[in-house]
Structure formats: structure tokens, C-alpha cells
């Protein structure tokens, strides 16, 4: 039996990104075990073909049992709290979920002899960078409790891998959007906070309109610039990262984005164009914790993993998000 015959444990596999990665793993012939507490994820997003266990990643006994019973050598960790603005209102729950439960999970993995750890990190570890595009060696100066909590666990994972047999890939996501082309998964959130999600909700009549959080930034049109990456391209990056580790590759930290930025106004124009309807858009105040511009330098992902994104097209990303929203 080789390592690729063992199931991959995906924690947070009932969520937006975790479910897309699970689809991709299954497509590649892998067996997948999903653990998710369904606090923000949904049971019906867990892809057919994956086994599902409802539970908390901070429950060390559960994780120990699943890893031992299923013999998993590789894990992917998506579970966590992910909304920058919310992290300012409730910093301690962010530390509890992303660090407390995250650490308990990491510790259980190390004790169980897990060999490959794929961690979902974020561009929020960079804060407001001095230079664009941002490479992985840029200064790490997170400006939100969310970013700090994600970076702290990234460091814990790296430290855990500095001794023993475990290696890791930390993928730092820029702005993830869009949905599976076959409509099997997409973004769900009880309270939407991300721009494209909110805009497609407005475009499908689920909300009256939306507001731009600040139009006085030092950018060409005054609104924030982000690097929007299609969730299925991101999912492929995860499968490549896992394959790299399972073939004996070194631990790595890699940005995930396309290397080009769109402003909030660019995105809203594209949503209106693709949806064929005008949105009610107001200009509001800045939102706490928003850096003016984030654009990835993802050459490492391409060079080391051979990642070749197939969906680098804002209209296509928005079309897929609209199709999902309309379902
Ligand atoms: N944004 C906005 N209106 C909204 C939601 C988001 O203007 O209703 C802006 C937000 O201020 C940021 C950009 O869109 O400049 C991307 O925010 P999002 O929450 O999608 O992702 P983040 O960059 O915070 O991870």
C-alpha cells in the first residue's frame, strides 16, 4: 500500500473551499474523509463519495480515533473562522477557533503520525504590503485578529514540521470566488460578507443593493484592489500541493492568486455586465482591516507545483457565482 491509497482527512470539507477541494481529490481517485462541525458548512455540500463525520476539530479524541481507524497519512485543514470584519468584533472566538481548536488538531495529527499537512492560510498575513505583487518573503504584518490568528497557526504548523516526519504546505489564499462548473458546490454563508457573494445576491434579488466600503483609498478609482481567484483553480493547487508532499517534496508556503488586481468598482461593473442588470450601489465608509491593495505573486506555485490556472477570467468567475446563487 502506498500513501496515496490512504484516505485524506479534510477538516472543514462541508465549507466553500473544503468542498471544492474534496471534489477535486475524489476526481483524482482519492478516498476522502470529511470532518466538519457544520457551524458554517453544510452537509449537502459534502461531495458524494466522501465519508462524513460531524465533529469539532478541537475534539482531540475524535480526531485521534478517525486518524487511527482510517489510517490517514495526509490531512487538509479548512475549518476555521474567516471573516476579517467579524474578527474585530469577536477577537477571542477567532483565537479560540483558529488557534485553540487549530492547535489541538495539529497536536492530534502530530501524535497520530500524520505525514502531510496542507494548511489554508491567507493573504491577510501580509497586512497592508509595501509592494505589489506580494511574494511569500514579504513582511508578515497582519492588521486584523483574523490575520494574526491564521499566521500564528501557520507558524505552529511550520514549527511542528521542523522536527519529526511531518511536512506541510501553507497556501495563502487571495480572494477566492466563483463556484464549481457543474453546480455541485458554491459559496454559502448565513451572513454574506465577501464582495462577489454580496454582489451576486443583489443581482439575483436576494438583497436590495450593496455599498462600497470606502472610495477614498490611494488606488486609481479610490476603491480597494484585490486578486480574485476561482475556487476550482485554488482546489487544483491543493491537490498539486498534496501530491508534492506525498512524493517527498519539501514543505512549502505559496501564494494563491492570479497576479492581477481588480478594484471594487471593476468587480461591480463586471457583475452588472454579466448579470445584465443594474445594481443599487451606495458609497459607504471604509471597513476596518481592509488593506488598499492585495495582488499575489504566485510564481512559486507555478514553478514548484506546475500549477496552471484555467479560469483566470473575472467574468467567468462571476458567471459561475451567479449560476450558483440562482440555484
Ligand atoms: N467590499 C465592499 N462591499 C461589500 C463587501 C466588500 O466594498 O459589501 C469590499 C471590501 O471592503 C474589500 C473588497 O470588497 O475592499 C473585498 O472584500 P471581501 O470581503 O470580499 O474580501 P477580503 O479582501 O476582506 O478578504
CSV table of C-alpha atoms and ligand atoms in Angstrom, one decimal:
chain,number,residue,atom,x,y,z
A,1,UNK,CA,0.0,0.0,0.0
A,2,UNK,CA,1.3,3.5,-0.9
A,3,UNK,CA,0.5,6.7,0.8
A,4,UNK,CA,-1.9,7.7,-2.0
A,5,UNK,CA,-4.0,4.6,-1.1
A,6,UNK,CA,-4.8,6.1,2.3
A,7,UNK,CA,-7.7,8.4,2.7
A,8,UNK,CA,-7.2,12.1,3.0
A,9,UNK,CA,-8.8,13.7,6.1
A,10,UNK,CA,-10.3,17.0,5.1
A,11,UNK,CA,-11.4,19.1,8.1
A,12,UNK,CA,-13.9,21.8,7.0
A,13,UNK,CA,-14.9,19.8,4.0
A,14,UNK,CA,-18.5,20.9,4.2
A,15,UNK,CA,-17.5,24.5,3.7
A,16,UNK,CA,-16.9,26.5,0.5
A,17,UNK,CA,-13.3,25.8,-0.3
A,18,UNK,CA,-13.0,22.5,1.5
A,19,UNK,CA,-15.9,21.0,-0.5
A,20,UNK,CA,-14.4,22.1,-3.8
A,21,UNK,CA,-11.0,20.6,-2.8
A,22,UNK,CA,-12.8,17.4,-1.8
A,23,UNK,CA,-14.4,17.3,-5.3
A,24,UNK,CA,-11.0,17.6,-6.8
A,25,UNK,CA,-9.5,14.9,-4.6
A,26,UNK,CA,-12.3,12.5,-5.5
A,27,UNK,CA,-11.9,13.3,-9.2
A,28,UNK,CA,-8.2,12.3,-8.8
A,29,UNK,CA,-9.3,8.9,-7.4
A,30,UNK,CA,-8.6,9.7,-3.7
A,31,UNK,CA,-10.7,8.5,-0.8
A,32,UNK,CA,-11.8,11.4,1.4
A,33,UNK,CA,-13.0,11.6,5.0
A,34,UNK,CA,-14.6,14.9,5.9
A,35,UNK,CA,-14.9,16.1,9.4
A,36,UNK,CA,-16.9,19.3,9.9
A,37,UNK,CA,-19.0,20.7,12.8
A,38,UNK,CA,-21.4,22.3,10.3
A,39,UNK,CA,-21.2,25.6,12.2
A,40,UNK,CA,-20.8,27.4,8.9
A,41,UNK,CA,-20.6,24.5,6.4
A,42,UNK,CA,-23.5,22.5,5.1
A,43,UNK,CA,-24.0,18.7,5.0
A,44,UNK,CA,-25.3,18.9,1.4
A,45,UNK,CA,-22.0,20.5,0.2
A,46,UNK,CA,-20.0,17.4,1.2
A,47,UNK,CA,-19.4,15.7,-2.1
A,48,UNK,CA,-21.0,12.4,-2.9
A,49,UNK,CA,-18.3,9.8,-2.4
A,50,UNK,CA,-16.7,11.3,0.7
A,51,UNK,CA,-17.5,9.9,4.1
A,52,UNK,CA,-18.7,12.4,6.6
A,53,UNK,CA,-18.3,12.7,10.3
A,54,UNK,CA,-19.9,15.6,12.2
A,55,UNK,CA,-17.5,16.9,14.8
A,56,UNK,CA,-15.2,19.6,16.1
A,57,UNK,CA,-11.6,19.7,15.0
A,58,UNK,CA,-10.7,20.7,18.6
A,59,UNK,CA,-12.1,17.3,19.8
A,60,UNK,CA,-8.7,15.6,20.1
A,61,UNK,CA,-10.2,12.2,20.9
A,62,UNK,CA,-12.4,12.3,17.8
A,63,UNK,CA,-9.5,13.3,15.6
A,64,UNK,CA,-7.2,10.7,17.1
A,65,UNK,CA,-9.9,8.0,16.5
A,66,UNK,CA,-10.6,9.0,12.9
A,67,UNK,CA,-6.9,9.2,12.0
A,68,UNK,CA,-6.2,5.8,13.6
A,69,UNK,CA,-9.3,4.0,12.3
A,70,UNK,CA,-8.9,5.3,8.7
A,71,UNK,CA,-5.1,5.3,8.6
A,72,UNK,CA,-4.8,8.8,7.2
A,73,UNK,CA,-1.3,9.9,6.4
A,74,UNK,CA,-2.4,13.2,4.8
A,75,UNK,CA,-4.7,15.9,6.0
A,76,UNK,CA,-6.1,19.2,4.7
A,77,UNK,CA,-7.3,21.8,7.1
A,78,UNK,CA,-10.0,24.3,6.1
A,79,UNK,CA,-12.0,24.5,9.3
A,80,UNK,CA,-11.8,27.9,10.9
A,81,UNK,CA,-13.3,31.4,11.2
A,82,UNK,CA,-12.7,33.5,8.2
A,83,UNK,CA,-14.3,37.0,8.2
A,84,UNK,CA,-11.9,39.9,8.8
A,85,UNK,CA,-14.6,42.4,10.0
A,86,UNK,CA,-16.1,39.9,12.4
A,87,UNK,CA,-12.7,39.2,13.9
A,88,UNK,CA,-12.6,42.8,15.2
A,89,UNK,CA,-16.0,42.4,16.9
A,90,UNK,CA,-15.2,39.0,18.5
A,91,UNK,CA,-11.4,38.5,18.6
A,92,UNK,CA,-11.4,35.8,21.2
A,93,UNK,CA,-13.7,33.4,19.4
A,94,UNK,CA,-11.3,33.9,16.4
A,95,UNK,CA,-8.3,32.9,18.6
A,96,UNK,CA,-10.4,30.0,20.1
A,97,UNK,CA,-11.4,28.6,16.8
A,98,UNK,CA,-8.3,29.3,14.7
A,99,UNK,CA,-5.7,28.8,17.4
A,100,UNK,CA,-7.2,26.9,20.2
A,101,UNK,CA,-9.1,24.3,18.2
A,102,UNK,CA,-6.5,24.5,15.3
A,103,UNK,CA,-3.7,23.8,17.7
A,104,UNK,CA,-5.5,20.8,19.3
A,105,UNK,CA,-6.0,19.5,15.8
A,106,UNK,CA,-2.3,20.0,14.8
A,107,UNK,CA,-1.2,18.3,18.0
A,108,UNK,CA,-3.5,15.3,17.4
A,109,UNK,CA,-2.1,15.0,13.9
A,110,UNK,CA,1.5,15.0,15.1
A,111,UNK,CA,0.7,12.4,17.8
A,112,UNK,CA,-1.1,10.2,15.2
A,113,UNK,CA,1.9,10.3,12.9
A,114,UNK,CA,0.3,12.3,10.1
A,115,UNK,CA,3.0,12.9,7.4
A,116,UNK,CA,1.5,15.6,5.2
A,117,UNK,CA,-0.4,18.7,6.4
A,118,UNK,CA,-2.0,21.1,4.0
A,119,UNK,CA,-3.0,24.3,5.8
A,120,UNK,CA,-5.3,27.0,4.4
A,121,UNK,CA,-3.6,30.3,5.1
A,122,UNK,CA,-4.4,33.7,3.8
A,123,UNK,CA,-3.1,36.9,2.2
A,124,UNK,CA,-4.2,38.6,5.4
A,125,UNK,CA,-0.9,37.5,6.9
A,126,UNK,CA,0.8,40.3,4.9
A,127,UNK,CA,-1.4,43.2,6.2
A,128,UNK,CA,-1.0,46.2,4.1
A,129,UNK,CA,2.1,45.4,2.0
A,130,UNK,CA,4.6,48.0,0.8
A,131,UNK,CA,4.9,46.5,-2.7
A,132,UNK,CA,2.8,44.6,-5.3
A,133,UNK,CA,2.7,41.9,-6.3
A,134,UNK,CA,3.3,40.3,-3.0
A,135,UNK,CA,5.8,37.4,-2.8
A,136,UNK,CA,6.0,34.9,0.0
A,137,UNK,CA,9.0,36.6,1.6
A,138,UNK,CA,7.2,39.9,2.0
A,139,UNK,CA,7.0,41.2,5.6
A,140,UNK,CA,4.3,39.5,7.7
A,141,UNK,CA,2.4,42.2,9.4
A,142,UNK,CA,-1.3,41.2,9.8
A,143,UNK,CA,-3.7,44.0,10.7
A,144,UNK,CA,-6.6,42.0,12.0
A,145,UNK,CA,-7.3,39.4,14.6
A,146,UNK,CA,-8.2,37.1,11.8
A,147,UNK,CA,-4.9,37.6,10.0
A,148,UNK,CA,-2.9,37.2,13.3
A,149,UNK,CA,-4.7,34.0,14.2
A,150,UNK,CA,-4.1,32.5,10.8
A,151,UNK,CA,-0.4,33.4,10.9
A,152,UNK,CA,0.1,32.1,14.4
A,153,UNK,CA,-1.2,28.7,13.4
A,154,UNK,CA,0.9,28.8,10.2
A,155,UNK,CA,3.9,29.3,12.4
A,156,UNK,CA,2.9,26.5,14.7
A,157,UNK,CA,2.5,24.1,11.8
A,158,UNK,CA,5.9,25.1,10.4
A,159,UNK,CA,7.5,24.6,13.9
A,160,UNK,CA,5.8,21.2,14.3
A,161,UNK,CA,7.3,20.2,10.9
A,162,UNK,CA,10.8,21.4,11.9
A,163,UNK,CA,11.2,18.2,13.9
A,164,UNK,CA,9.9,14.7,13.1
A,165,UNK,CA,8.5,13.4,9.9
A,166,UNK,CA,5.6,15.7,9.0
A,167,UNK,CA,5.9,18.2,6.1
A,168,UNK,CA,3.4,21.0,5.3
A,169,UNK,CA,2.1,23.2,2.5
A,170,UNK,CA,0.6,26.5,3.6
A,171,UNK,CA,-1.4,28.0,0.8
A,172,UNK,CA,-2.0,31.7,1.3
A,173,UNK,CA,-5.3,32.5,-0.5
A,174,UNK,CA,-6.0,35.8,-2.0
A,175,UNK,CA,-9.7,36.5,-2.8
A,176,UNK,CA,-11.5,33.2,-3.5
A,177,UNK,CA,-14.7,33.4,-5.5
A,178,UNK,CA,-16.8,31.5,-8.1
A,179,UNK,CA,-18.3,28.0,-7.9
A,180,UNK,CA,-18.0,24.6,-9.3
A,181,UNK,CA,-18.8,24.5,-13.1
A,182,UNK,CA,-21.2,21.5,-12.5
A,183,UNK,CA,-23.1,23.3,-9.7
A,184,UNK,CA,-22.1,20.8,-7.1
A,185,UNK,CA,-20.8,23.4,-4.6
A,186,UNK,CA,-20.6,27.1,-4.2
A,187,UNK,CA,-20.4,29.8,-1.6
A,188,UNK,CA,-22.9,29.6,1.3
A,189,UNK,CA,-22.9,31.8,4.3
A,190,UNK,CA,-25.7,32.6,6.7
A,191,UNK,CA,-24.4,36.2,6.6
A,192,UNK,CA,-22.5,37.1,3.4
A,193,UNK,CA,-19.5,39.4,3.8
A,194,UNK,CA,-17.5,38.9,0.6
A,195,UNK,CA,-17.9,41.2,-2.2
A,196,UNK,CA,-18.7,38.9,-5.1
A,197,UNK,CA,-21.1,36.9,-2.9
A,198,UNK,CA,-22.9,40.1,-1.8
A,199,UNK,CA,-23.0,41.4,-5.4
A,200,UNK,CA,-24.5,38.2,-6.9
A,201,UNK,CA,-27.0,38.2,-4.1
A,202,UNK,CA,-28.0,41.7,-5.1
A,203,UNK,CA,-28.0,40.7,-8.8
A,204,UNK,CA,-30.4,37.8,-8.0
A,205,UNK,CA,-32.8,39.9,-6.0
A,206,UNK,CA,-31.8,38.5,-2.6
A,207,UNK,CA,-30.8,41.9,-1.3
A,208,UNK,CA,-31.8,45.4,-2.4
A,209,UNK,CA,-28.3,46.6,-3.2
A,210,UNK,CA,-24.9,46.9,-1.6
A,211,UNK,CA,-22.4,49.5,-0.6
A,212,UNK,CA,-18.8,50.1,-1.5
A,213,UNK,CA,-16.8,50.2,1.7
A,214,UNK,CA,-14.7,53.2,1.1
A,215,UNK,CA,-13.9,55.1,-2.2
A,216,UNK,CA,-11.1,57.2,-0.8
A,217,UNK,CA,-8.3,54.7,-1.0
A,218,UNK,CA,-5.0,55.6,-2.7
A,219,UNK,CA,-5.9,53.5,-5.8
A,220,UNK,CA,-6.7,54.6,-9.3
A,221,UNK,CA,-10.5,54.7,-8.7
A,222,UNK,CA,-10.4,55.1,-4.9
A,223,UNK,CA,-11.7,51.6,-4.1
A,224,UNK,CA,-9.7,48.6,-2.8
A,225,UNK,CA,-7.9,46.3,-5.2
A,226,UNK,CA,-8.0,42.5,-4.8
A,227,UNK,CA,-6.7,39.4,-6.7
A,228,UNK,CA,-9.8,37.2,-7.3
A,229,UNK,CA,-9.1,33.6,-7.8
A,230,UNK,CA,-11.6,30.9,-9.0
A,231,UNK,CA,-12.2,28.4,-6.3
A,232,UNK,CA,-11.7,25.4,-8.7
A,233,UNK,CA,-8.2,26.7,-9.7
A,234,UNK,CA,-7.5,27.0,-5.9
A,235,UNK,CA,-8.7,23.5,-5.4
A,236,UNK,CA,-6.4,22.2,-8.1
A,237,UNK,CA,-3.5,23.9,-6.3
A,238,UNK,CA,-4.3,22.0,-3.1
A,239,UNK,CA,-4.2,18.6,-4.9
A,240,UNK,CA,-0.9,19.6,-6.5
A,241,UNK,CA,0.5,20.6,-3.1
A,242,UNK,CA,-0.6,17.4,-1.5
A,243,UNK,CA,0.9,15.4,-4.4
A,244,UNK,CA,4.2,17.3,-4.0
A,245,UNK,CA,4.4,16.4,-0.3
A,246,UNK,CA,3.3,12.8,-0.9
A,247,UNK,CA,6.1,12.4,-3.4
A,248,UNK,CA,8.6,13.5,-0.8
A,249,UNK,CA,8.7,17.2,-1.7
A,250,UNK,CA,9.9,19.8,0.8
A,251,UNK,CA,7.5,21.9,2.9
A,252,UNK,CA,6.4,25.0,1.2
A,253,UNK,CA,4.5,28.2,1.6
A,254,UNK,CA,2.8,29.5,-1.6
A,255,UNK,CA,0.6,32.4,-2.5
A,256,UNK,CA,-2.6,31.6,-4.5
A,257,UNK,CA,-3.8,34.3,-6.8
A,258,UNK,CA,-3.6,35.2,-10.5
A,259,UNK,CA,-1.2,38.2,-10.1
A,260,UNK,CA,-3.7,40.8,-11.3
A,261,UNK,CA,-5.9,43.1,-9.4
A,262,UNK,CA,-9.5,44.4,-9.8
A,263,UNK,CA,-11.0,47.3,-7.9
A,264,UNK,CA,-14.3,47.0,-6.1
A,265,UNK,CA,-15.7,49.2,-8.9
A,266,UNK,CA,-14.3,46.9,-11.6
A,267,UNK,CA,-16.0,43.9,-9.9
A,268,UNK,CA,-19.3,45.6,-9.6
A,269,UNK,CA,-19.2,46.7,-13.2
A,270,UNK,CA,-18.4,43.1,-14.2
A,271,UNK,CA,-21.3,41.7,-12.1
A,272,UNK,CA,-23.7,44.2,-13.7
A,273,UNK,CA,-22.4,43.3,-17.2
A,274,UNK,CA,-22.6,39.5,-16.7
A,275,UNK,CA,-25.9,39.6,-14.9
A,276,UNK,CA,-27.4,42.1,-17.4
A,277,UNK,CA,-28.9,44.3,-14.7
A,278,UNK,CA,-28.0,47.4,-12.8
A,279,UNK,CA,-27.3,47.2,-9.1
A,280,UNK,CA,-28.2,49.8,-6.4
A,281,UNK,CA,-24.8,50.8,-5.2
A,282,UNK,CA,-24.1,53.2,-2.4
A,283,UNK,CA,-20.7,54.6,-1.2
A,284,UNK,CA,-20.2,53.8,2.4
A,285,UNK,CA,-17.3,54.3,4.9
A,286,UNK,CA,-14.2,52.3,4.9
A,287,UNK,CA,-14.4,48.9,6.6
A,288,UNK,CA,-11.9,48.2,9.4
A,289,UNK,CA,-9.0,45.9,8.4
A,290,UNK,CA,-9.1,46.4,4.7
A,291,UNK,CA,-5.7,47.0,3.1
A,292,UNK,CA,-5.9,49.2,-0.1
A,293,UNK,CA,-4.5,46.6,-2.5
A,294,UNK,CA,-3.5,42.9,-2.4
A,295,UNK,CA,-2.2,41.2,-5.5
A,296,UNK,CA,-0.3,37.9,-5.4
A,297,UNK,CA,3.0,36.9,-6.9
A,298,UNK,CA,2.2,33.2,-7.5
A,299,UNK,CA,5.2,32.3,-9.5
A,300,UNK,CA,6.3,29.8,-6.8
A,301,UNK,CA,3.0,27.9,-7.1
A,302,UNK,CA,3.6,27.6,-10.9
A,303,UNK,CA,7.3,26.9,-10.7
A,304,UNK,CA,7.3,24.3,-7.9
A,305,UNK,CA,3.9,22.7,-8.4
A,306,UNK,CA,3.4,23.3,-12.1
A,307,UNK,CA,0.1,25.0,-11.3
A,308,UNK,CA,-1.6,26.2,-14.5
A,309,UNK,CA,-4.8,28.1,-13.7
A,310,UNK,CA,-7.6,27.6,-16.2
A,311,UNK,CA,-10.2,30.1,-15.0
A,312,UNK,CA,-8.3,33.4,-14.9
A,313,UNK,CA,-11.2,35.4,-16.1
A,314,UNK,CA,-13.3,37.7,-13.9
A,315,UNK,CA,-16.4,37.4,-15.9
A,316,UNK,CA,-16.2,33.6,-15.8
A,317,UNK,CA,-15.8,33.7,-12.0
A,318,UNK,CA,-18.8,35.9,-11.7
A,319,UNK,CA,-20.9,33.8,-14.1
A,320,UNK,CA,-20.2,30.7,-12.0
A,321,UNK,CA,-21.1,32.6,-8.8
A,322,UNK,CA,-24.3,33.9,-10.3
A,323,UNK,CA,-25.3,30.4,-11.6
A,324,UNK,CA,-24.7,29.0,-8.1
A,325,UNK,CA,-26.7,31.8,-6.4
A,326,UNK,CA,-29.6,31.4,-8.8
A,327,UNK,CA,-29.9,27.7,-7.8
B,1,LIG,N1,-16.5,45.2,-0.2
B,1,LIG,C1,-17.4,46.2,-0.4
B,1,LIG,N2,-18.7,46.0,-0.2
B,1,LIG,C2,-19.2,44.8,0.3
B,1,LIG,C3,-18.2,43.8,0.6
B,1,LIG,C4,-16.9,44.0,0.3
B,1,LIG,O1,-17.0,47.3,-0.9
B,1,LIG,O2,-20.4,44.7,0.5
B,1,LIG,C5,-15.0,45.4,-0.4
B,1,LIG,C6,-14.2,45.3,0.8
B,1,LIG,O3,-14.2,46.5,1.6
B,1,LIG,C7,-12.8,45.0,0.2
B,1,LIG,C8,-13.2,44.1,-1.1
B,1,LIG,O4,-14.6,44.4,-1.3
B,1,LIG,O5,-12.2,46.1,-0.2
B,1,LIG,C9,-13.0,42.7,-0.9
B,1,LIG,O6,-13.6,42.3,0.4
B,1,LIG,P1,-14.1,40.8,0.7
B,1,LIG,O7,-14.8,40.9,2.0
B,1,LIG,O8,-14.7,40.2,-0.5
B,1,LIG,O9,-12.7,40.1,0.9
B,1,LIG,P2,-11.4,40.4,1.8
B,1,LIG,O10,-10.5,41.1,1.0
B,1,LIG,O11,-11.9,41.1,3.0
B,1,LIG,O12,-10.9,39.0,2.2
